[in-house]
Short mmCIF file of C-alpha atoms in Angstrom, two decimals:
data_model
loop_
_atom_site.label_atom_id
_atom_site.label_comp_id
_atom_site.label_asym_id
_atom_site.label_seq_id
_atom_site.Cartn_x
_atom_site.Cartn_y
_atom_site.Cartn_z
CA UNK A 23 -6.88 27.74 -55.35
CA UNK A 24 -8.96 31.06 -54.83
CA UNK A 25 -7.63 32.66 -57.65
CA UNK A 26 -10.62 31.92 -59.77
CA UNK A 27 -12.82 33.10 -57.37
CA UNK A 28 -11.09 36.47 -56.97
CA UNK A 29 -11.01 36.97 -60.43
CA UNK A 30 -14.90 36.25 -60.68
CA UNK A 31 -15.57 38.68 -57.68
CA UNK A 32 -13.32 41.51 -59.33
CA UNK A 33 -14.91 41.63 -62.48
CA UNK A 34 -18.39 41.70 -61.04
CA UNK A 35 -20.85 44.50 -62.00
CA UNK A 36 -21.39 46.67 -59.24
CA UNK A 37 -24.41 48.54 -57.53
CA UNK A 38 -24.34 52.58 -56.90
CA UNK A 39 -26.67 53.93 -54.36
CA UNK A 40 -27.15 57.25 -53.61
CA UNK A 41 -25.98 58.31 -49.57
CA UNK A 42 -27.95 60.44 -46.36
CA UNK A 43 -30.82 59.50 -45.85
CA UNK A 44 -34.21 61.49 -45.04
CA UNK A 45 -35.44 59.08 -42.72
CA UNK A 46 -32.68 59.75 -40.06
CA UNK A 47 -32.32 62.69 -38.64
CA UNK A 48 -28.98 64.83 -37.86
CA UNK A 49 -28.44 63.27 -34.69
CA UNK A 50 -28.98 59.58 -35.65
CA UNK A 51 -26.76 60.46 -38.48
CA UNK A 52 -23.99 60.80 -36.29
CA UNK A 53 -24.54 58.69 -34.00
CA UNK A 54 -25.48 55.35 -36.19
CA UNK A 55 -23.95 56.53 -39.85
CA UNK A 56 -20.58 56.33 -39.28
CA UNK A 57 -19.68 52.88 -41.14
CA UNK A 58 -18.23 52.96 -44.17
CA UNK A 59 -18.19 48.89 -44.91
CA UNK A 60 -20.36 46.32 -45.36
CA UNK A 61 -20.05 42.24 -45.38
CA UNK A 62 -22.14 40.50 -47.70
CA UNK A 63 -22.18 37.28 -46.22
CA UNK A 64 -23.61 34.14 -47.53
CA UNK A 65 -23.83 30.24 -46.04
CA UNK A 66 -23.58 27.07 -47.67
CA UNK A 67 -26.71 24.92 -46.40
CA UNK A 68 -24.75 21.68 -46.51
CA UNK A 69 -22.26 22.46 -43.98
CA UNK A 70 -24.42 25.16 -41.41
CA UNK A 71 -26.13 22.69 -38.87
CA UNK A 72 -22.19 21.47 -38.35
CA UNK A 73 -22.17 24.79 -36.10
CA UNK A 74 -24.74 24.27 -34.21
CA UNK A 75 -24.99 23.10 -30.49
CA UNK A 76 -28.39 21.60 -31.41
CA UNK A 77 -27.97 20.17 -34.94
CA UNK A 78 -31.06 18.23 -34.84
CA UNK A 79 -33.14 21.09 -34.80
CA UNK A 80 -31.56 21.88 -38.64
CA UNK A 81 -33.46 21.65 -41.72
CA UNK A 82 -32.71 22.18 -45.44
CA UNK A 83 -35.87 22.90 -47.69
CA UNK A 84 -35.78 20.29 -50.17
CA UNK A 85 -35.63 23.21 -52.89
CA UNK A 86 -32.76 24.55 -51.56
CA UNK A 87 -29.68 23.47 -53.64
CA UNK A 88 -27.39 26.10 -53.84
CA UNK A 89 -25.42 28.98 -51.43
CA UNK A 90 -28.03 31.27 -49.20
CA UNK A 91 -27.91 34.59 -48.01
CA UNK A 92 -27.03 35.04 -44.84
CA UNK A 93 -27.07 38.81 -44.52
CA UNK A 94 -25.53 42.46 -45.49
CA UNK A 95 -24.12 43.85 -42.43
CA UNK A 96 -22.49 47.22 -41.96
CA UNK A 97 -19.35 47.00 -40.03
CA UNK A 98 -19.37 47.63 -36.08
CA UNK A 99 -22.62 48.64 -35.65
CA UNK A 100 -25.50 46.35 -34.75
CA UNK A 101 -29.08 47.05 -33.71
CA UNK A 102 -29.51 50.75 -35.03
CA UNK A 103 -33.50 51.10 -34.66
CA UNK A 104 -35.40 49.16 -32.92
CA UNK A 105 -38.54 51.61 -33.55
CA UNK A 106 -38.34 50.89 -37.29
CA UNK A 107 -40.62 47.46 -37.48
CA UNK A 108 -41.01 45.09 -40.53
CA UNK A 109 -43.90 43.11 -41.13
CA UNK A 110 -44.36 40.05 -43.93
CA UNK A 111 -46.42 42.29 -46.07
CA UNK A 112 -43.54 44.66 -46.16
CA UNK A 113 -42.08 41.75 -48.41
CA UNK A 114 -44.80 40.24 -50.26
CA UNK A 115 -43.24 40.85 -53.77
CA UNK A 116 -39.76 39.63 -52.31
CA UNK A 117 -41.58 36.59 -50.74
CA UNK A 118 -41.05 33.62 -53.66
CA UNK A 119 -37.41 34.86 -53.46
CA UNK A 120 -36.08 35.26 -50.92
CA UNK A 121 -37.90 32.24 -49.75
CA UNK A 122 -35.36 30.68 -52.18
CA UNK A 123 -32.17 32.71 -51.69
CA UNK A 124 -32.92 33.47 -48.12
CA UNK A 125 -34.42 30.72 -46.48
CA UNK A 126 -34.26 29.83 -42.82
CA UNK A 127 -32.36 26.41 -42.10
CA UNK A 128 -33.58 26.21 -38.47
CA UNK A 129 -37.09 24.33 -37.39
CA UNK A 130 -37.74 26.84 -34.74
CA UNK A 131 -37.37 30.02 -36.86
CA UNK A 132 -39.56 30.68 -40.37
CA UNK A 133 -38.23 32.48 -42.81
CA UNK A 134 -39.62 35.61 -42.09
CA UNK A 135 -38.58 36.02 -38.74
CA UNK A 136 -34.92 35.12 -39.72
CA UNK A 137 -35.07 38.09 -42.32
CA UNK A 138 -37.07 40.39 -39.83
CA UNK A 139 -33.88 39.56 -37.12
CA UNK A 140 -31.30 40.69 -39.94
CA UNK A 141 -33.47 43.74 -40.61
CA UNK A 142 -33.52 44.62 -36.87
CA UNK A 143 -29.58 44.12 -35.92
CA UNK A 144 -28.49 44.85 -39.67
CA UNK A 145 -31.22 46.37 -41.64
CA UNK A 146 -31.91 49.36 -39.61
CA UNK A 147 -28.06 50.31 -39.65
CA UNK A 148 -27.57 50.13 -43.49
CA UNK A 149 -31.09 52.11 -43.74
CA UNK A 150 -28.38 55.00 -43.47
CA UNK A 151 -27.63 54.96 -47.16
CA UNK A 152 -30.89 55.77 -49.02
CA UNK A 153 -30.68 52.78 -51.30
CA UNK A 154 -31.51 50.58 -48.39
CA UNK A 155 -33.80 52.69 -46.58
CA UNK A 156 -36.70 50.59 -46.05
CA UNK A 157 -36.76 47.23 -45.44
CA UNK A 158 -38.53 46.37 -48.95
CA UNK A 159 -34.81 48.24 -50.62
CA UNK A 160 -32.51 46.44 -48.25
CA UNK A 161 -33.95 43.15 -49.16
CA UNK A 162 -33.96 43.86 -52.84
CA UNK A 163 -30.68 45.02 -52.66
CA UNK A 164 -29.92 41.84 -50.78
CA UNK A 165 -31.18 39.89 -53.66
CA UNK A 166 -29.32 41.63 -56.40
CA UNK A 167 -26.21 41.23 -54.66
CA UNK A 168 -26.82 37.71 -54.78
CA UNK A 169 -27.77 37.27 -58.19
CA UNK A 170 -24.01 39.28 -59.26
CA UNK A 171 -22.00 37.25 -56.74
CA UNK A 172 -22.09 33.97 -58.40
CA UNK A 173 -20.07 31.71 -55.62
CA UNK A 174 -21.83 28.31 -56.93
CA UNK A 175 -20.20 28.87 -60.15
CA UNK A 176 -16.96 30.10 -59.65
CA UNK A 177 -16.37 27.52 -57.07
CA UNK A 178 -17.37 24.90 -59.67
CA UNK A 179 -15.18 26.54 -62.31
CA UNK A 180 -12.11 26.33 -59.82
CA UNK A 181 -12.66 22.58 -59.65
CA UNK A 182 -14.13 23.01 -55.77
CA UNK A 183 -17.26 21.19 -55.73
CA UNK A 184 -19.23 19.08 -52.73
CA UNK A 185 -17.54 15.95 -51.76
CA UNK A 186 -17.52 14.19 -48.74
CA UNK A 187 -14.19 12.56 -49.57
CA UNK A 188 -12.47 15.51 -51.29
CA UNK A 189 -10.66 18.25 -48.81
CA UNK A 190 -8.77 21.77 -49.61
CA UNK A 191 -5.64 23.35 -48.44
CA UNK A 192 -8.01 25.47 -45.65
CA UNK A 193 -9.80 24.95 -42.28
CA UNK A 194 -11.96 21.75 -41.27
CA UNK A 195 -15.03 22.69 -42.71
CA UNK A 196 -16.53 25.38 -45.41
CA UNK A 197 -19.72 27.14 -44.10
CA UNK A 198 -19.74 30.95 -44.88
CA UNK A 199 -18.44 33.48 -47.22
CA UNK A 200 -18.24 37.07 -46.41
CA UNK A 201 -17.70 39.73 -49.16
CA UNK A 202 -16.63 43.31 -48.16
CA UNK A 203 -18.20 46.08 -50.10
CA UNK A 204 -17.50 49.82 -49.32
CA UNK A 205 -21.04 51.88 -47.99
CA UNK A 206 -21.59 52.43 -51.99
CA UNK A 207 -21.48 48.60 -52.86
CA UNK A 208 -18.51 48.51 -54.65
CA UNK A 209 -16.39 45.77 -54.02
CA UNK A 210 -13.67 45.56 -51.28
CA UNK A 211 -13.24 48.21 -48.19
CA UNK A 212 -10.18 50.11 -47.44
CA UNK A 213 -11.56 51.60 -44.38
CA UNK A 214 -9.78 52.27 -41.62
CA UNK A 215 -12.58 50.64 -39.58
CA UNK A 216 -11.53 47.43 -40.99
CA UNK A 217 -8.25 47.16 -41.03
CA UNK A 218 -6.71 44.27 -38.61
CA UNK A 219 -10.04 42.39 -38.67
CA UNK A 220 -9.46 41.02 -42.35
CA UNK A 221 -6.94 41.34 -44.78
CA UNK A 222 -7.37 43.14 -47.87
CA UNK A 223 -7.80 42.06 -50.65
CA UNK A 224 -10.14 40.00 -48.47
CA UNK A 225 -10.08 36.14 -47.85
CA UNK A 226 -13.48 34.79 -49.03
CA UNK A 227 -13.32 31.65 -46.98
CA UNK A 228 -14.68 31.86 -43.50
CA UNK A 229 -15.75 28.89 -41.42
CA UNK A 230 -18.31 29.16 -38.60
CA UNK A 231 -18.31 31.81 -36.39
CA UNK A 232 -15.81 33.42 -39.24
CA UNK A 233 -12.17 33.40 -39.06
CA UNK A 234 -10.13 32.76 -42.04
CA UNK A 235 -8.76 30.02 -42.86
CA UNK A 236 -4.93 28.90 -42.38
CA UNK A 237 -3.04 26.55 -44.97
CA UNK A 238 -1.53 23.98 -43.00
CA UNK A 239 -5.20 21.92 -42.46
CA UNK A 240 -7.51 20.55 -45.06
CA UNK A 241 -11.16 21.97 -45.18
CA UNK A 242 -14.30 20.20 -46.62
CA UNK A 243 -17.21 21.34 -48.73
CA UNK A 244 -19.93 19.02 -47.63
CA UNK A 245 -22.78 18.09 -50.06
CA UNK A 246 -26.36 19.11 -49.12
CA UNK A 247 -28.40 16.14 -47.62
CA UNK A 248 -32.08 17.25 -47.22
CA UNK A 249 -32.83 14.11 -45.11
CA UNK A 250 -30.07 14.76 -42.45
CA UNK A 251 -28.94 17.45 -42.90
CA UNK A 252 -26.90 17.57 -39.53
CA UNK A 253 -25.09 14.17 -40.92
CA UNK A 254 -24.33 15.43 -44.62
CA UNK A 255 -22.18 12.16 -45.20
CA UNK A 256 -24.29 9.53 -43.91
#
């Protein structure tokens, strides 16, 4: 069933981004630049507030149709600078879309403080490459990743498509996909600081908080209900 998919993913155009950045100094370097992978990892609104302890507090924007970014996160390390802030203006070319790509599907966060959390635990560590270092060139990075990784489609050409009767060989319920791309975007990461956590070629279906999915279960790509969204069948 994911063969489609894989075959979209491998024939993808890929970003190239230069490495070592000025920003950091020699001792940051080493202590924060040591990743060599990233996740690209992106949420499907129709199925997120399933996760949630608190799914009434969900909410899709009624222009939201498709997948969302979730984030770009280098691998095993979190939090890198906390003395490198972000502030909306930092964004106001990116604003119209991300607002659309990247929106927040909670009522007690806006959209700019969801992408101004991902810049502080995941922003500030990719910063390390000089492609991404700023917050303005890890968001637009963000978004062109998004615009080459086509998931909407290739699901749809696979024959996978929202249903609240329909079900996949898989896990109970479809939420997240997480794309591993070495430091220099390219797709897929051979590093040894990922090996064990996912297998490689990786598995592009993750359900919430992330772990792949077995075969023996059936798994279920809910459609998007803007009303209730925490009851996407009803």
């Amino acid at each position: 069933m994911l063969s489609p998919v894989l075959l979209m993913v491998a024939l993808l155009t890929v970003l190239t981004v230069t490495m070592e950045s000025d920003h950091w100094t020699a001792d940051q370097q080493e202590k924060f630049c040591t990743w060599q992978c990233l996740k690209f990892t992106l949420q499907w609104p129709g199925s997120f507030c399933l996760g949630l302890k608190n799914s009434s507090q969900c909410r899709i924007p009624p222009n939201i149709q498709t997948w969302t970014i979730h984030g770009l996160w280098p691998s095993k390390a979190h939090t890198c600078c906390r003395c490198w802030p972000i502030f909306h203006s930092d964004l106001k070319e990116l604003d119209p879309e991300l607002s659309q790509l990247w929106p927040s599907l909670l009522k007690t966060q806006s959209s700019f403080l969801f992408w101004k959390d991902e810049w502080i635990k995941h922003g500030s560590c990719a910063a390390c490459v000089e492609g991404m270092n700023s917050p303005l060139r890890y968001f637009q990075i963000c978004l062109k990743l998004r615009g080459r990784f086509d998931i909407d489609r290739a699901l749809e050409d696979a024959g996978i498509k929202p249903s609240c009767n329909q079900s996949y060989p898989g896990r109970e319920v479809l939420v997240q996909v997480k794309i591993p791309l070495s430091q220099n975007l390219t797709l897929g990461c051979h590093h040894k600081e990922d090996q064990g956590a996912e297998p490689v070629p990786p598995q592009l279906w993750h359900t919430f908080p992330g772990h792949p999915c077995p075969q023996d279960s059936p798994v279920f790509y809910f459609p998007i209900n803007h009303d209730h969204p925490h009851q996407p069948c009803d």
